[in-house]
mmCIF file of C-alpha atoms in Angstrom:
data_model
loop_
_atom_site.group_PDB
_atom_site.id
_atom_site.type_symbol
_atom_site.label_atom_id
_atom_site.label_comp_id
_atom_site.label_asym_id
_atom_site.label_seq_id
_atom_site.Cartn_x
_atom_site.Cartn_y
_atom_site.Cartn_z
ATOM 1 C CA UNK A 432 -11.239 -52.694 -32.840
ATOM 2 C CA UNK A 433 -10.529 -55.431 -30.300
ATOM 3 C CA UNK A 434 -7.372 -56.432 -32.180
ATOM 4 C CA UNK A 435 -6.216 -52.786 -32.191
ATOM 5 C CA UNK A 436 -6.888 -52.511 -28.458
ATOM 6 C CA UNK A 437 -4.760 -55.580 -27.753
ATOM 7 C CA UNK A 438 -1.897 -55.010 -30.139
ATOM 8 C CA UNK A 439 -1.877 -51.270 -30.746
ATOM 9 C CA UNK A 440 -1.217 -48.260 -28.510
ATOM 10 C CA UNK A 441 -3.848 -49.208 -25.932
ATOM 11 C CA UNK A 442 -2.415 -52.724 -25.725
ATOM 12 C CA UNK A 443 0.803 -51.658 -24.013
ATOM 13 C CA UNK A 444 1.321 -52.480 -20.380
ATOM 14 C CA UNK A 445 0.189 -50.058 -17.690
ATOM 15 C CA UNK A 446 3.729 -49.616 -16.266
ATOM 16 C CA UNK A 447 5.107 -48.826 -19.714
ATOM 17 C CA UNK A 448 2.410 -46.170 -20.204
ATOM 18 C CA UNK A 449 3.295 -44.470 -16.936
ATOM 19 C CA UNK A 450 7.002 -44.577 -17.669
ATOM 20 C CA UNK A 451 6.491 -43.175 -21.140
ATOM 21 C CA UNK A 452 4.252 -40.389 -19.866
ATOM 22 C CA UNK A 453 6.831 -39.405 -17.249
ATOM 23 C CA UNK A 454 9.652 -39.393 -19.761
ATOM 24 C CA UNK A 455 7.645 -37.346 -22.231
ATOM 25 C CA UNK A 456 6.648 -34.821 -19.562
ATOM 26 C CA UNK A 457 10.240 -34.446 -18.389
ATOM 27 C CA UNK A 458 11.495 -34.000 -21.923
ATOM 28 C CA UNK A 459 8.873 -31.368 -22.675
ATOM 29 C CA UNK A 460 9.499 -29.354 -19.522
ATOM 30 C CA UNK A 461 11.024 -25.975 -20.251
ATOM 31 C CA UNK A 462 14.041 -24.995 -18.237
ATOM 32 C CA UNK A 463 13.237 -22.476 -15.522
ATOM 33 C CA UNK A 464 14.437 -19.028 -16.411
ATOM 34 C CA UNK A 465 17.283 -18.045 -14.074
ATOM 35 C CA UNK A 466 16.584 -15.174 -11.714
ATOM 36 C CA UNK A 467 18.427 -11.966 -12.510
ATOM 37 C CA UNK A 468 21.544 -11.262 -10.514
ATOM 38 C CA UNK A 469 20.721 -9.460 -7.259
ATOM 39 C CA UNK A 470 21.191 -5.714 -7.438
ATOM 40 C CA UNK A 471 21.923 -4.471 -3.908
ATOM 41 C CA UNK A 472 22.245 -0.902 -5.174
ATOM 42 C CA UNK A 473 18.639 -0.792 -6.446
ATOM 43 C CA UNK A 474 15.331 -0.569 -4.609
ATOM 44 C CA UNK A 475 11.666 0.164 -5.256
ATOM 45 C CA UNK A 476 9.536 2.622 -3.277
ATOM 46 C CA UNK A 477 5.746 2.288 -3.177
ATOM 47 C CA UNK A 478 3.155 4.753 -1.932
ATOM 48 C CA UNK A 479 0.329 3.014 -0.032
ATOM 49 C CA UNK A 480 -3.047 4.752 -0.389
ATOM 50 C CA UNK A 481 -4.625 3.892 -3.755
ATOM 51 C CA UNK A 482 -1.238 2.655 -4.982
ATOM 52 C CA UNK A 483 -0.720 -0.494 -2.936
ATOM 53 C CA UNK A 484 -4.166 -0.427 -1.318
ATOM 54 C CA UNK A 485 -7.668 0.631 -2.370
ATOM 55 C CA UNK A 486 -8.641 3.536 -0.156
ATOM 56 C CA UNK A 487 -6.919 5.332 2.703
ATOM 57 C CA UNK A 488 -5.056 3.150 5.196
ATOM 58 C CA UNK A 489 -5.498 5.684 8.022
ATOM 59 C CA UNK A 490 -9.270 5.505 7.548
ATOM 60 C CA UNK A 491 -9.259 1.729 7.816
ATOM 61 C CA UNK A 492 -7.110 1.997 10.928
ATOM 62 C CA UNK A 493 -9.610 4.474 12.423
ATOM 63 C CA UNK A 494 -12.425 2.127 11.483
ATOM 64 C CA UNK A 495 -10.714 -0.684 13.369
ATOM 65 C CA UNK A 496 -10.248 1.553 16.394
ATOM 66 C CA UNK A 497 -13.942 2.484 16.243
ATOM 67 C CA UNK A 498 -14.885 -1.199 16.253
ATOM 68 C CA UNK A 499 -12.876 -1.523 19.480
ATOM 69 C CA UNK A 500 -14.543 1.541 21.039
ATOM 70 C CA UNK A 501 -11.288 3.532 20.881
ATOM 71 C CA UNK A 502 -12.765 5.862 18.286
ATOM 72 C CA UNK A 503 -16.507 6.512 18.197
ATOM 73 C CA UNK A 504 -18.671 5.625 15.232
ATOM 74 C CA UNK A 505 -19.841 9.251 15.118
ATOM 75 C CA UNK A 506 -16.224 10.384 14.840
ATOM 76 C CA UNK A 507 -15.748 7.834 12.063
ATOM 77 C CA UNK A 508 -18.824 9.099 10.200
ATOM 78 C CA UNK A 509 -17.566 12.678 10.477
ATOM 79 C CA UNK A 510 -14.144 11.520 9.343
ATOM 80 C CA UNK A 511 -15.692 10.034 6.186
ATOM 81 C CA UNK A 512 -17.924 13.073 5.633
ATOM 82 C CA UNK A 513 -14.951 15.375 6.002
ATOM 83 C CA UNK A 514 -12.948 13.493 3.413
ATOM 84 C CA UNK A 515 -15.821 13.632 0.935
ATOM 85 C CA UNK A 516 -16.143 17.392 1.499
ATOM 86 C CA UNK A 517 -12.420 17.885 1.029
ATOM 87 C CA UNK A 518 -12.380 15.898 -2.213
ATOM 88 C CA UNK A 519 -15.070 18.226 -3.599
ATOM 89 C CA UNK A 520 -12.889 21.236 -2.748
ATOM 90 C CA UNK A 521 -9.860 19.515 -4.210
ATOM 91 C CA UNK A 522 -7.289 21.711 -2.479
ATOM 92 C CA UNK A 523 -4.596 21.208 0.097
ATOM 93 C CA UNK A 524 -2.803 23.712 2.297
ATOM 94 C CA UNK A 525 -0.744 24.047 5.465
ATOM 95 C CA UNK A 526 -3.873 24.373 7.629
ATOM 96 C CA UNK A 527 -5.116 20.992 6.385
ATOM 97 C CA UNK A 528 -1.715 19.413 6.984
ATOM 98 C CA UNK A 529 -1.584 20.901 10.476
ATOM 99 C CA UNK A 530 -5.042 19.518 11.266
ATOM 100 C CA UNK A 531 -3.973 16.092 10.047
ATOM 101 C CA UNK A 532 -0.959 16.256 12.337
ATOM 102 C CA UNK A 533 -3.187 17.135 15.292
ATOM 103 C CA UNK A 534 -5.578 14.309 14.455
ATOM 104 C CA UNK A 535 -2.769 11.809 14.024
ATOM 105 C CA UNK A 536 -1.643 12.576 17.554
ATOM 106 C CA UNK A 537 -5.123 11.992 18.972
ATOM 107 C CA UNK A 538 -5.010 8.438 17.595
ATOM 108 C CA UNK A 539 -2.027 7.394 19.693
ATOM 109 C CA UNK A 540 -1.430 9.865 22.544
ATOM 110 C CA UNK A 541 -1.119 7.968 25.823
ATOM 111 C CA UNK A 542 -1.266 4.557 24.151
ATOM 112 C CA UNK A 543 1.479 1.977 24.547
ATOM 113 C CA UNK A 544 3.495 1.275 21.410
ATOM 114 C CA UNK A 545 3.149 -2.509 21.654
ATOM 115 C CA UNK A 546 -0.637 -2.153 21.942
ATOM 116 C CA UNK A 547 -0.838 -0.030 18.792
ATOM 117 C CA UNK A 548 1.391 -2.494 16.922
ATOM 118 C CA UNK A 549 -0.885 -5.366 17.947
ATOM 119 C CA UNK A 550 -3.974 -3.394 16.904
ATOM 120 C CA UNK A 551 -2.338 -2.590 13.558
ATOM 121 C CA UNK A 552 -1.828 -6.284 12.881
ATOM 122 C CA UNK A 553 -5.397 -7.172 13.824
ATOM 123 C CA UNK A 554 -6.915 -4.328 11.790
ATOM 124 C CA UNK A 555 -4.803 -5.162 8.738
ATOM 125 C CA UNK A 556 -6.036 -8.748 8.788
ATOM 126 C CA UNK A 557 -9.656 -7.676 9.320
ATOM 127 C CA UNK A 558 -10.150 -4.773 6.909
ATOM 128 C CA UNK A 559 -7.003 -4.028 4.900
ATOM 129 C CA UNK A 560 -5.797 -7.341 3.492
ATOM 130 C CA UNK A 561 -8.690 -7.669 1.026
ATOM 131 C CA UNK A 562 -8.039 -4.155 -0.289
ATOM 132 C CA UNK A 563 -4.508 -4.734 -1.546
ATOM 133 C CA UNK A 564 -4.185 -4.222 -5.308
ATOM 134 C CA UNK A 565 -2.911 -7.585 -6.534
ATOM 135 C CA UNK A 566 -1.346 -5.960 -9.576
ATOM 136 C CA UNK A 567 0.699 -3.576 -7.459
ATOM 137 C CA UNK A 568 1.778 -6.330 -5.126
ATOM 138 C CA UNK A 569 2.933 -8.314 -8.151
ATOM 139 C CA UNK A 570 5.084 -5.366 -9.227
ATOM 140 C CA UNK A 571 6.613 -5.250 -5.750
ATOM 141 C CA UNK A 572 7.318 -8.987 -5.753
ATOM 142 C CA UNK A 573 9.031 -8.684 -9.132
ATOM 143 C CA UNK A 574 11.483 -6.251 -7.585
ATOM 144 C CA UNK A 575 12.070 -8.626 -4.681
ATOM 145 C CA UNK A 576 12.653 -11.484 -7.131
ATOM 146 C CA UNK A 577 15.257 -9.276 -8.811
ATOM 147 C CA UNK A 578 17.151 -9.047 -5.542
ATOM 148 C CA UNK A 579 16.054 -5.490 -4.800
ATOM 149 C CA UNK A 580 14.768 -3.965 -1.586
ATOM 150 C CA UNK A 581 11.120 -2.863 -1.585
ATOM 151 C CA UNK A 582 9.919 -0.131 0.766
ATOM 152 C CA UNK A 583 6.540 1.435 1.449
ATOM 153 C CA UNK A 584 6.631 5.237 1.765
ATOM 154 C CA UNK A 585 3.512 6.760 3.304
ATOM 155 C CA UNK A 586 2.085 9.475 5.562
ATOM 156 C CA UNK A 587 0.376 6.698 7.536
ATOM 157 C CA UNK A 588 1.811 6.101 11.043
ATOM 158 C CA UNK A 589 4.947 4.028 10.710
ATOM 159 C CA UNK A 590 3.573 1.241 12.936
ATOM 160 C CA UNK A 591 0.679 0.713 10.528
ATOM 161 C CA UNK A 592 2.996 1.010 7.514
ATOM 162 C CA UNK A 593 5.392 -1.591 8.934
ATOM 163 C CA UNK A 594 2.516 -3.994 9.512
ATOM 164 C CA UNK A 595 1.426 -3.665 5.868
ATOM 165 C CA UNK A 596 5.001 -4.166 4.657
ATOM 166 C CA UNK A 597 5.482 -7.212 6.885
ATOM 167 C CA UNK A 598 2.212 -8.819 5.802
ATOM 168 C CA UNK A 599 3.157 -8.310 2.138
ATOM 169 C CA UNK A 600 6.656 -9.709 2.618
ATOM 170 C CA UNK A 601 8.382 -6.434 1.747
ATOM 171 C CA UNK A 602 11.654 -5.057 3.087
ATOM 172 C CA UNK A 603 10.215 -2.349 5.314
ATOM 173 C CA UNK A 604 8.331 0.926 5.511
ATOM 174 C CA UNK A 605 8.888 4.640 5.914
ATOM 175 C CA UNK A 606 5.997 6.413 7.636
ATOM 176 C CA UNK A 607 5.041 9.244 9.945
ATOM 177 C CA UNK A 608 6.823 8.825 13.286
ATOM 178 C CA UNK A 609 5.226 9.634 16.640
ATOM 179 C CA UNK A 610 7.434 10.389 19.629
ATOM 180 C CA UNK A 611 7.543 7.791 22.408
ATOM 181 C CA UNK A 612 8.829 7.756 25.966
ATOM 182 C CA UNK A 613 9.232 4.527 27.914
ATOM 183 C CA UNK A 614 7.077 2.695 25.398
ATOM 184 C CA UNK A 615 4.203 5.214 25.465
ATOM 185 C CA UNK A 616 3.268 7.776 22.813
ATOM 186 C CA UNK A 617 3.793 11.321 24.086
ATOM 187 C CA UNK A 618 1.314 13.028 21.760
ATOM 188 C CA UNK A 619 4.012 14.705 19.682
ATOM 189 C CA UNK A 620 5.382 13.839 16.264
ATOM 190 C CA UNK A 621 9.061 13.439 15.457
ATOM 191 C CA UNK A 622 9.284 15.936 12.608
ATOM 192 C CA UNK A 623 6.186 16.299 10.420
ATOM 193 C CA UNK A 624 3.874 14.115 8.378
ATOM 194 C CA UNK A 625 5.698 12.091 5.751
ATOM 195 C CA UNK A 626 4.038 13.816 2.819
ATOM 196 C CA UNK A 627 5.066 15.427 -0.467
ATOM 197 C CA UNK A 628 8.691 16.614 -0.392
ATOM 198 C CA UNK A 629 9.231 14.828 2.938
ATOM 199 C CA UNK A 630 8.823 11.493 1.148
ATOM 200 C CA UNK A 631 11.634 12.376 -1.244
ATOM 201 C CA UNK A 632 13.837 13.423 1.688
ATOM 202 C CA UNK A 633 13.160 10.117 3.434
ATOM 203 C CA UNK A 634 13.971 8.141 0.283
ATOM 204 C CA UNK A 635 17.258 10.009 -0.155
ATOM 205 C CA UNK A 636 18.195 9.446 3.482
ATOM 206 C CA UNK A 637 17.412 5.738 3.226
ATOM 207 C CA UNK A 638 19.388 5.462 -0.012
ATOM 208 C CA UNK A 639 22.412 6.965 1.699
ATOM 209 C CA UNK A 640 22.084 4.604 4.647
ATOM 210 C CA UNK A 641 21.580 1.508 2.474
ATOM 211 C CA UNK A 642 24.110 2.393 -0.229
ATOM 212 C CA UNK A 643 21.451 2.659 -2.946
ATOM 213 C CA UNK A 644 21.931 4.316 -6.319
ATOM 214 C CA UNK A 645 18.733 6.312 -6.829
ATOM 215 C CA UNK A 646 19.317 6.371 -10.586
ATOM 216 C CA UNK A 647 18.782 2.589 -10.535
ATOM 217 C CA UNK A 648 15.787 2.742 -8.178
ATOM 218 C CA UNK A 649 12.055 2.795 -8.966
ATOM 219 C CA UNK A 650 9.110 4.579 -7.366
ATOM 220 C CA UNK A 651 5.355 4.031 -7.679
ATOM 221 C CA UNK A 652 2.479 6.350 -6.769
ATOM 222 C CA UNK A 653 -1.047 7.355 -7.747
ATOM 223 C CA UNK A 654 -0.781 11.042 -6.824
ATOM 224 C CA UNK A 655 0.777 14.165 -8.281
ATOM 225 C CA UNK A 656 1.589 15.049 -4.645
ATOM 226 C CA UNK A 657 4.297 12.372 -4.783
ATOM 227 C CA UNK A 658 6.065 13.969 -7.735
ATOM 228 C CA UNK A 659 9.124 14.807 -5.554
ATOM 229 C CA UNK A 660 9.577 11.123 -4.717
ATOM 230 C CA UNK A 661 8.906 9.985 -8.274
ATOM 231 C CA UNK A 662 11.449 12.383 -9.745
ATOM 232 C CA UNK A 663 14.064 11.437 -7.142
ATOM 233 C CA UNK A 664 14.576 8.016 -8.783
ATOM 234 C CA UNK A 665 15.615 6.864 -12.201
ATOM 235 C CA UNK A 666 12.504 4.775 -12.906
ATOM 236 C CA UNK A 667 9.229 6.465 -11.872
ATOM 237 C CA UNK A 668 5.867 4.726 -12.411
ATOM 238 C CA UNK A 669 2.276 5.946 -12.167
ATOM 239 C CA UNK A 670 -0.148 3.468 -10.563
ATOM 240 C CA UNK A 671 -3.917 4.101 -10.678
ATOM 241 C CA UNK A 672 -2.968 7.727 -11.322
ATOM 242 C CA UNK A 673 -5.002 10.845 -10.732
ATOM 243 C CA UNK A 674 -5.573 13.055 -13.787
ATOM 244 C CA UNK A 675 -2.573 15.291 -13.162
ATOM 245 C CA UNK A 676 -0.139 12.448 -12.611
ATOM 246 C CA UNK A 677 -1.467 10.570 -15.631
ATOM 247 C CA UNK A 678 -0.878 13.616 -17.825
ATOM 248 C CA UNK A 679 2.615 14.130 -16.391
ATOM 249 C CA UNK A 680 3.488 10.454 -16.865
ATOM 250 C CA UNK A 681 2.338 10.521 -20.487
ATOM 251 C CA UNK A 682 4.291 13.697 -21.192
ATOM 252 C CA UNK A 683 7.474 12.168 -19.765
ATOM 253 C CA UNK A 684 7.064 8.623 -21.068
ATOM 254 C CA UNK A 685 6.666 7.017 -17.651
ATOM 255 C CA UNK A 686 5.010 3.589 -17.389
ATOM 256 C CA UNK A 687 1.376 3.775 -16.319
ATOM 257 C CA UNK A 688 -0.266 0.862 -14.481
ATOM 258 C CA UNK A 689 -4.002 0.991 -13.854
ATOM 259 C CA UNK A 690 -5.493 -1.906 -11.943
ATOM 260 C CA UNK A 691 -8.927 -0.347 -11.538
ATOM 261 C CA UNK A 692 -11.902 -1.715 -13.482
ATOM 262 C CA UNK A 693 -13.459 0.963 -15.656
ATOM 263 C CA UNK A 694 -12.690 4.668 -15.625
ATOM 264 C CA UNK A 695 -14.178 5.190 -12.169
ATOM 265 C CA UNK A 696 -13.911 2.733 -9.329
ATOM 266 C CA UNK A 697 -16.462 2.327 -6.576
ATOM 267 C CA UNK A 698 -14.473 1.894 -3.395
ATOM 268 C CA UNK A 699 -15.635 -0.082 -0.402
ATOM 269 C CA UNK A 700 -16.450 2.219 2.537
ATOM 270 C CA UNK A 701 -14.443 5.264 1.463
ATOM 271 C CA UNK A 702 -12.786 6.603 -1.695
ATOM 272 C CA UNK A 703 -9.021 6.824 -1.614
ATOM 273 C CA UNK A 704 -7.386 10.027 -0.479
ATOM 274 C CA UNK A 705 -5.314 11.883 -3.053
ATOM 275 C CA UNK A 706 -2.554 12.337 -0.494
ATOM 276 C CA UNK A 707 -2.043 13.387 3.099
ATOM 277 C CA UNK A 708 -3.793 16.670 2.401
ATOM 278 C CA UNK A 709 -6.996 14.873 1.502
ATOM 279 C CA UNK A 710 -6.798 12.894 4.707
ATOM 280 C CA UNK A 711 -6.030 16.156 6.470
ATOM 281 C CA UNK A 712 -9.137 17.783 5.064
ATOM 282 C CA UNK A 713 -11.312 14.941 6.239
ATOM 283 C CA UNK A 714 -9.771 14.877 9.680
ATOM 284 C CA UNK A 715 -10.017 18.655 10.017
ATOM 285 C CA UNK A 716 -13.712 18.585 9.215
ATOM 286 C CA UNK A 717 -14.266 15.664 11.545
ATOM 287 C CA UNK A 718 -12.484 17.401 14.420
ATOM 288 C CA UNK A 719 -14.391 20.621 13.811
ATOM 289 C CA UNK A 720 -17.726 18.835 13.823
ATOM 290 C CA UNK A 721 -16.815 16.820 16.891
ATOM 291 C CA UNK A 722 -15.899 20.000 18.759
ATOM 292 C CA UNK A 723 -19.139 21.609 17.604
ATOM 293 C CA UNK A 724 -21.211 18.717 18.948
ATOM 294 C CA UNK A 725 -19.334 18.699 22.251
ATOM 295 C CA UNK A 726 -19.712 22.474 22.653
ATOM 296 C CA UNK A 727 -23.460 22.209 22.057
#
């Protein structure tokens, strides 16, 4: 054994071993696959709530405001109760959407834009960052690696949506826009909530501005409410889909991505809304209860 140690493999000099190991490693290294050629005419559009993030982003924003005494904990509890009640009803109508619009204005009316942007950044870091679906983010990064733009499209206020997009390294965000005057929110929206058909309209408008070919674009959502956006592009995908969207995706051969563990997922703090209408239902109930308590 000693003779083998001295004259065999283990008997070679230390420098020779290191050199040999380096040469072998270099020779065995596979060439990096070249990135696909950038496609400036293609983009990917991602819904946020339960697609990019577990739960409803507007709820987490409200929760952050409550922690800063800008939104009471009782209001927050009623907000959560209202969403649970709405999910049991499982319907959505213009009254719910109108209530959501009213509630969205109460979040920002009279506040300075730069203050809300700063709060959005703080609240994202505190309560939203850990709720990003890593699988969905990976899909988004794959599009970026392919030289494509990646946009969030959500009913959430655009300031919050832009913060999420920036933190994730995405191109930008389309969201609900509140009117401002001299850097202060007026309490009115510019247009309506970015929900349902409005998302598809926004995607088409952006495509025209950016010179995108929608037939080469992709869209991702969890909700049947986003069917207009999904059908506006050439490559629709269902992510963590609700039952209706899952069935539609299967019928039409769309890719389905489910990053949840098990058939039902226990969410932290609040289950995800199935669209702006679900948020609207929760907000409507919360506002009604708040008014009831104040009146009595």
